[in-house]
Amino acid sequence: TADLAPEPAMMNQTDIVVVDLASRRKRVLTAATKMADAHPRYAPDGGSIAFHSYDTKRSFNDQGHLSLLDRKNGRIRRLAPAFDRATTHLAWRPDSAALLFCVEDRGRVGLWQLKLDAAEPSLRVAGGTVGGFAQSSDGAVLAYRDRSEGEIRDIYAARFDGKVWSKPARVHADDWKMPACPVNGPSVAAQGDAVVVAWYTAAGDMPVVKLARSNDGGATFAKPLAVDTGMAVQGRVAVAI
């Protein structure tokens, strides 16, 4: 995203811009919205770009809404126009048929799904405070760090069978109590029925990176391995198969 105005305003009117690396020519994709556009996400099939549009002329802290750009004809349409909640952690489902994102609603942050042909999104994971999530490459397994009313910040996983999501289950009972907002969520990878989830925890004030494996598509997970332990262990994790 970029604000290409000769003299950018205090509240930048950013657009989504593509740049030809050979010629260095720029092409603005979202000028028609007349809003500040940000957070573009290409669909896995390459046919669309989902993004946030913010009406900063109306309010400097406008919560924004979801928009979709058709890359074939350049048309832009607003998604779920009647939905009046801010969305974060925007991601595509691997089949390019739906978007996943987090939404704060009535003091709770859950995981929601919006099918591209639906009028409104639907709640997939109620959670306590879902601070982000990760999907396996085929979209069948989703993992996230939950927050319970008792401030327990353990990792949960849910499975998608092509029609519905399963009830989320805890990957392992770390019982990490943290009355703050840890941002280092899990990473998940899958190949066939093999699923691995890696995450950071600090239960008992001891930082640990753990990895758990499932051989039944994420229905159950074996006891996790401690990949690294100690006060020097910090930050995010990434896992691949």
GROMACS .gro file of C-alpha atoms in nm:
model
  241
    1THR     CA    1   0.000   0.000   0.000
    2ALA     CA    2   0.114   0.355  -0.065
    3ASP     CA    3  -0.001   0.716  -0.049
    4LEU     CA    4   0.104   0.855  -0.388
    5ALA     CA    5  -0.027   1.208  -0.331
    6PRO     CA    6   0.228   1.485  -0.401
    7GLU     CA    7   0.176   1.603  -0.045
    8PRO     CA    8   0.042   1.322   0.178
    9ALA     CA    9  -0.222   1.428   0.429
   10MET     CA   10  -0.196   1.382   0.804
   11MET     CA   11  -0.418   1.076   0.766
   12ASN     CA   12  -0.272   0.897   0.465
   13GLN     CA   13  -0.514   0.800   0.188
   14THR     CA   14  -0.334   0.483   0.098
   15ASP     CA   15  -0.412   0.275  -0.207
   16ILE     CA   16  -0.314  -0.073  -0.311
   17VAL     CA   17  -0.051  -0.039  -0.579
   18VAL     CA   18   0.127  -0.291  -0.801
   19VAL     CA   19   0.474  -0.220  -0.935
   20ASP     CA   20   0.632  -0.368  -1.246
   21LEU     CA   21   0.979  -0.459  -1.124
   22ALA     CA   22   1.128  -0.436  -1.473
   23SER     CA   23   0.990  -0.097  -1.576
   24ARG     CA   24   0.921   0.035  -1.222
   25ARG     CA   25   0.585   0.158  -1.341
   26LYS     CA   26   0.310   0.178  -1.079
   27ARG     CA   27  -0.057   0.093  -1.122
   28VAL     CA   28  -0.312   0.194  -0.858
   29LEU     CA   29  -0.577  -0.074  -0.808
   30THR     CA   30  -0.810   0.083  -0.552
   31ALA     CA   31  -0.843   0.452  -0.640
   32ALA     CA   32  -1.217   0.403  -0.697
   33THR     CA   33  -1.289   0.341  -0.328
   34LYS     CA   34  -1.192   0.699  -0.232
   35MET     CA   35  -1.081   0.556   0.101
   36ALA     CA   36  -0.761   0.448   0.271
   37ASP     CA   37  -0.705   0.089   0.157
   38ALA     CA   38  -0.471  -0.147   0.336
   39HIS     CA   39  -0.379  -0.505   0.424
   40PRO     CA   40  -0.419  -0.667   0.079
   41ARG     CA   41  -0.445  -1.045   0.073
   42TYR     CA   42  -0.420  -1.233  -0.258
   43ALA     CA   43  -0.657  -1.527  -0.295
   44PRO     CA   44  -0.468  -1.857  -0.330
   45ASP     CA   45  -0.612  -1.901  -0.682
   46GLY     CA   46  -0.490  -1.553  -0.777
   47GLY     CA   47  -0.834  -1.435  -0.888
   48SER     CA   48  -0.910  -1.181  -0.615
   49ILE     CA   49  -0.757  -0.950  -0.358
   50ALA     CA   50  -0.929  -0.895  -0.024
   51PHE     CA   51  -0.842  -0.583   0.171
   52HIS     CA   52  -0.959  -0.332   0.432
   53SER     CA   53  -1.103   0.006   0.338
   54TYR     CA   54  -1.102   0.287   0.596
   55ASP     CA   55  -1.308   0.605   0.567
   56THR     CA   56  -1.052   0.834   0.729
   57LYS     CA   57  -1.239   1.140   0.604
   58ARG     CA   58  -1.530   1.040   0.826
   59SER     CA   59  -1.314   0.951   1.126
   60PHE     CA   60  -0.941   0.916   1.184
   61ASN     CA   61  -1.004   0.586   1.367
   62ASP     CA   62  -1.266   0.442   1.133
   63GLN     CA   63  -1.299   0.068   1.199
   64GLY     CA   64  -1.305  -0.006   0.826
   65HIS     CA   65  -1.477  -0.273   0.623
   66LEU     CA   66  -1.381  -0.561   0.395
   67SER     CA   67  -1.356  -0.512   0.021
   68LEU     CA   68  -1.288  -0.751  -0.267
   69LEU     CA   69  -1.110  -0.672  -0.593
   70ASP     CA   70  -1.174  -0.894  -0.896
   71ARG     CA   71  -0.838  -0.910  -1.074
   72LYS     CA   72  -0.992  -0.995  -1.411
   73ASN     CA   73  -1.211  -0.687  -1.448
   74GLY     CA   74  -1.082  -0.459  -1.170
   75ARG     CA   75  -1.424  -0.428  -1.007
   76ILE     CA   76  -1.440  -0.370  -0.634
   77ARG     CA   77  -1.728  -0.462  -0.407
   78ARG     CA   78  -1.786  -0.431  -0.037
   79LEU     CA   79  -1.817  -0.756   0.153
   80ALA     CA   80  -2.081  -0.805   0.425
   81PRO     CA   81  -2.199  -0.441   0.413
   82ALA     CA   82  -2.435  -0.485   0.710
   83PHE     CA   83  -2.165  -0.629   0.937
   84ASP     CA   84  -2.067  -0.355   1.185
   85ARG     CA   85  -1.759  -0.502   1.351
   86ALA     CA   86  -1.391  -0.443   1.283
   87THR     CA   87  -1.199  -0.738   1.140
   88THR     CA   88  -0.833  -0.828   1.204
   89HIS     CA   89  -0.588  -1.106   1.109
   90LEU     CA   90  -0.743  -1.138   0.764
   91ALA     CA   91  -0.663  -1.463   0.580
   92TRP     CA   92  -0.799  -1.669   0.292
   93ARG     CA   93  -0.920  -2.023   0.320
   94PRO     CA   94  -0.700  -2.235   0.088
   95ASP     CA   95  -0.990  -2.302  -0.152
   96SER     CA   96  -1.034  -1.925  -0.212
   97ALA     CA   97  -1.405  -1.959  -0.134
   98ALA     CA   98  -1.402  -1.782   0.203
   99LEU     CA   99  -1.213  -1.547   0.432
  100LEU     CA  100  -1.117  -1.602   0.794
  101PHE     CA  101  -1.060  -1.323   1.045
  102CYS     CA  102  -1.084  -1.226   1.411
  103VAL     CA  103  -1.365  -1.005   1.541
  104GLU     CA  104  -1.427  -0.848   1.879
  105ASP     CA  105  -1.791  -0.884   1.975
  106ARG     CA  106  -1.940  -0.818   2.319
  107GLY     CA  107  -1.603  -0.821   2.490
  108ARG     CA  108  -1.488  -1.148   2.332
  109VAL     CA  109  -1.261  -1.202   2.032
  110GLY     CA  110  -1.359  -1.498   1.816
  111LEU     CA  111  -1.269  -1.645   1.480
  112TRP     CA  112  -1.519  -1.581   1.200
  113GLN     CA  113  -1.561  -1.703   0.844
  114LEU     CA  114  -1.711  -1.514   0.551
  115LYS     CA  115  -1.802  -1.700   0.235
  116LEU     CA  116  -1.768  -1.474  -0.067
  117ASP     CA  117  -2.133  -1.522  -0.161
  118ALA     CA  118  -2.266  -1.471   0.194
  119ALA     CA  119  -2.432  -1.157   0.326
  120GLU     CA  120  -2.270  -1.184   0.669
  121PRO     CA  121  -1.990  -1.383   0.832
  122SER     CA  122  -2.051  -1.667   1.076
  123LEU     CA  123  -1.876  -1.737   1.404
  124ARG     CA  124  -1.647  -2.040   1.376
  125VAL     CA  125  -1.463  -2.033   1.709
  126ALA     CA  126  -1.611  -1.843   2.002
  127GLY     CA  127  -1.290  -1.853   2.204
  128GLY     CA  128  -1.213  -1.617   2.487
  129THR     CA  129  -0.970  -1.388   2.312
  130VAL     CA  130  -0.833  -1.534   1.990
  131GLY     CA  131  -0.518  -1.333   1.934
  132GLY     CA  132  -0.445  -1.478   1.592
  133PHE     CA  133  -0.453  -1.815   1.420
  134ALA     CA  134  -0.273  -2.042   1.176
  135GLN     CA  135  -0.403  -2.285   0.913
  136SER     CA  136  -0.257  -2.599   0.765
  137SER     CA  137  -0.183  -2.572   0.394
  138ASP     CA  138  -0.501  -2.758   0.300
  139GLY     CA  139  -0.713  -2.556   0.541
  140ALA     CA  140  -0.831  -2.866   0.726
  141VAL     CA  141  -0.673  -2.779   1.062
  142LEU     CA  142  -0.670  -2.444   1.234
  143ALA     CA  143  -0.481  -2.363   1.555
  144TYR     CA  144  -0.498  -2.056   1.776
  145ARG     CA  145  -0.407  -1.931   2.122
  146ASP     CA  146  -0.717  -1.910   2.336
  147ARG     CA  147  -0.785  -1.697   2.641
  148SER     CA  148  -1.012  -1.833   2.911
  149GLU     CA  149  -1.192  -1.630   3.175
  150GLY     CA  150  -0.915  -1.739   3.412
  151GLU     CA  151  -0.649  -1.594   3.175
  152ILE     CA  152  -0.521  -1.935   3.061
  153ARG     CA  153  -0.347  -1.893   2.722
  154ASP     CA  154  -0.324  -2.244   2.581
  155ILE     CA  155  -0.329  -2.362   2.218
  156TYR     CA  156  -0.650  -2.502   2.070
  157ALA     CA  157  -0.717  -2.667   1.735
  158ALA     CA  158  -1.027  -2.724   1.523
  159ARG     CA  159  -1.082  -2.937   1.211
  160PHE     CA  160  -1.278  -2.863   0.895
  161ASP     CA  161  -1.428  -3.165   0.718
  162GLY     CA  162  -1.536  -2.972   0.409
  163LYS     CA  163  -1.874  -2.880   0.556
  164VAL     CA  164  -1.845  -2.785   0.923
  165TRP     CA  165  -1.580  -2.706   1.182
  166SER     CA  166  -1.532  -2.936   1.479
  167LYS     CA  167  -1.553  -2.813   1.834
  168PRO     CA  168  -1.209  -2.672   1.929
  169ALA     CA  169  -0.998  -2.892   2.155
  170ARG     CA  170  -0.689  -2.807   2.353
  171VAL     CA  171  -0.371  -2.937   2.190
  172HIS     CA  172  -0.205  -2.969   2.530
  173ALA     CA  173  -0.283  -2.854   2.883
  174ASP     CA  174   0.007  -2.616   2.943
  175ASP     CA  175  -0.209  -2.407   3.179
  176TRP     CA  176  -0.012  -2.093   3.101
  177LYS     CA  177  -0.172  -1.815   3.303
  178MET     CA  178  -0.086  -1.478   3.153
  179PRO     CA  179  -0.296  -1.167   3.239
  180ALA     CA  180  -0.163  -0.980   2.934
  181CYS     CA  181  -0.166  -1.025   2.557
  182PRO     CA  182   0.094  -1.271   2.423
  183VAL     CA  183   0.129  -1.218   2.048
  184ASN     CA  184   0.338  -1.523   1.962
  185GLY     CA  185   0.073  -1.769   1.846
  186PRO     CA  186   0.108  -2.120   1.706
  187SER     CA  187   0.219  -2.251   1.368
  188VAL     CA  188   0.057  -2.551   1.202
  189ALA     CA  189   0.146  -2.770   0.903
  190ALA     CA  190  -0.023  -3.076   0.756
  191GLN     CA  191   0.039  -3.344   0.496
  192GLY     CA  192  -0.233  -3.602   0.462
  193ASP     CA  193  -0.332  -3.720   0.809
  194ALA     CA  194  -0.004  -3.597   0.960
  195VAL     CA  195  -0.043  -3.264   1.142
  196VAL     CA  196   0.215  -3.083   1.354
  197VAL     CA  197   0.156  -2.778   1.573
  198ALA     CA  198   0.436  -2.575   1.730
  199TRP     CA  199   0.396  -2.299   1.986
  200TYR     CA  200   0.556  -2.092   2.261
  201THR     CA  201   0.444  -2.109   2.621
  202ALA     CA  202   0.576  -1.990   2.955
  203ALA     CA  203   0.380  -2.191   3.210
  204GLY     CA  204   0.549  -2.183   3.549
  205ASP     CA  205   0.755  -1.882   3.431
  206MET     CA  206   0.969  -2.108   3.211
  207PRO     CA  207   0.974  -2.023   2.838
  208VAL     CA  208   0.938  -2.330   2.616
  209VAL     CA  209   0.883  -2.399   2.247
  210LYS     CA  210   0.674  -2.715   2.208
  211LEU     CA  211   0.576  -2.933   1.915
  212ALA     CA  212   0.289  -3.182   1.907
  213ARG     CA  213   0.207  -3.430   1.631
  214SER     CA  214  -0.121  -3.581   1.520
  215ASN     CA  215  -0.155  -3.887   1.297
  216ASP     CA  216  -0.534  -3.867   1.261
  217GLY     CA  217  -0.579  -3.534   1.085
  218GLY     CA  218  -0.578  -3.325   1.400
  219ALA     CA  219  -0.845  -3.519   1.591
  220THR     CA  220  -0.596  -3.599   1.868
  221PHE     CA  221  -0.240  -3.494   1.946
  222ALA     CA  222   0.043  -3.685   2.111
  223LYS     CA  223   0.225  -3.551   2.413
  224PRO     CA  224   0.433  -3.255   2.293
  225LEU     CA  225   0.809  -3.242   2.265
  226ALA     CA  226   1.004  -2.956   2.423
  227VAL     CA  227   1.206  -2.823   2.129
  228ASP     CA  228   1.383  -2.552   2.328
  229THR     CA  229   1.367  -2.437   2.688
  230GLY     CA  230   1.512  -2.149   2.888
  231MET     CA  231   1.491  -1.778   2.952
  232ALA     CA  232   1.654  -1.703   2.614
  233VAL     CA  233   1.358  -1.860   2.428
  234GLN     CA  234   1.140  -1.582   2.290
  235GLY     CA  235   0.935  -1.481   1.991
  236ARG     CA  236   0.737  -1.661   1.722
  237VAL     CA  237   0.760  -2.012   1.581
  238ALA     CA  238   0.721  -2.162   1.236
  239VAL     CA  239   0.684  -2.526   1.139
  240ALA     CA  240   0.675  -2.717   0.810
  241ILE     CA  241   0.640  -3.076   0.693
   0.00000   0.00000   0.00000
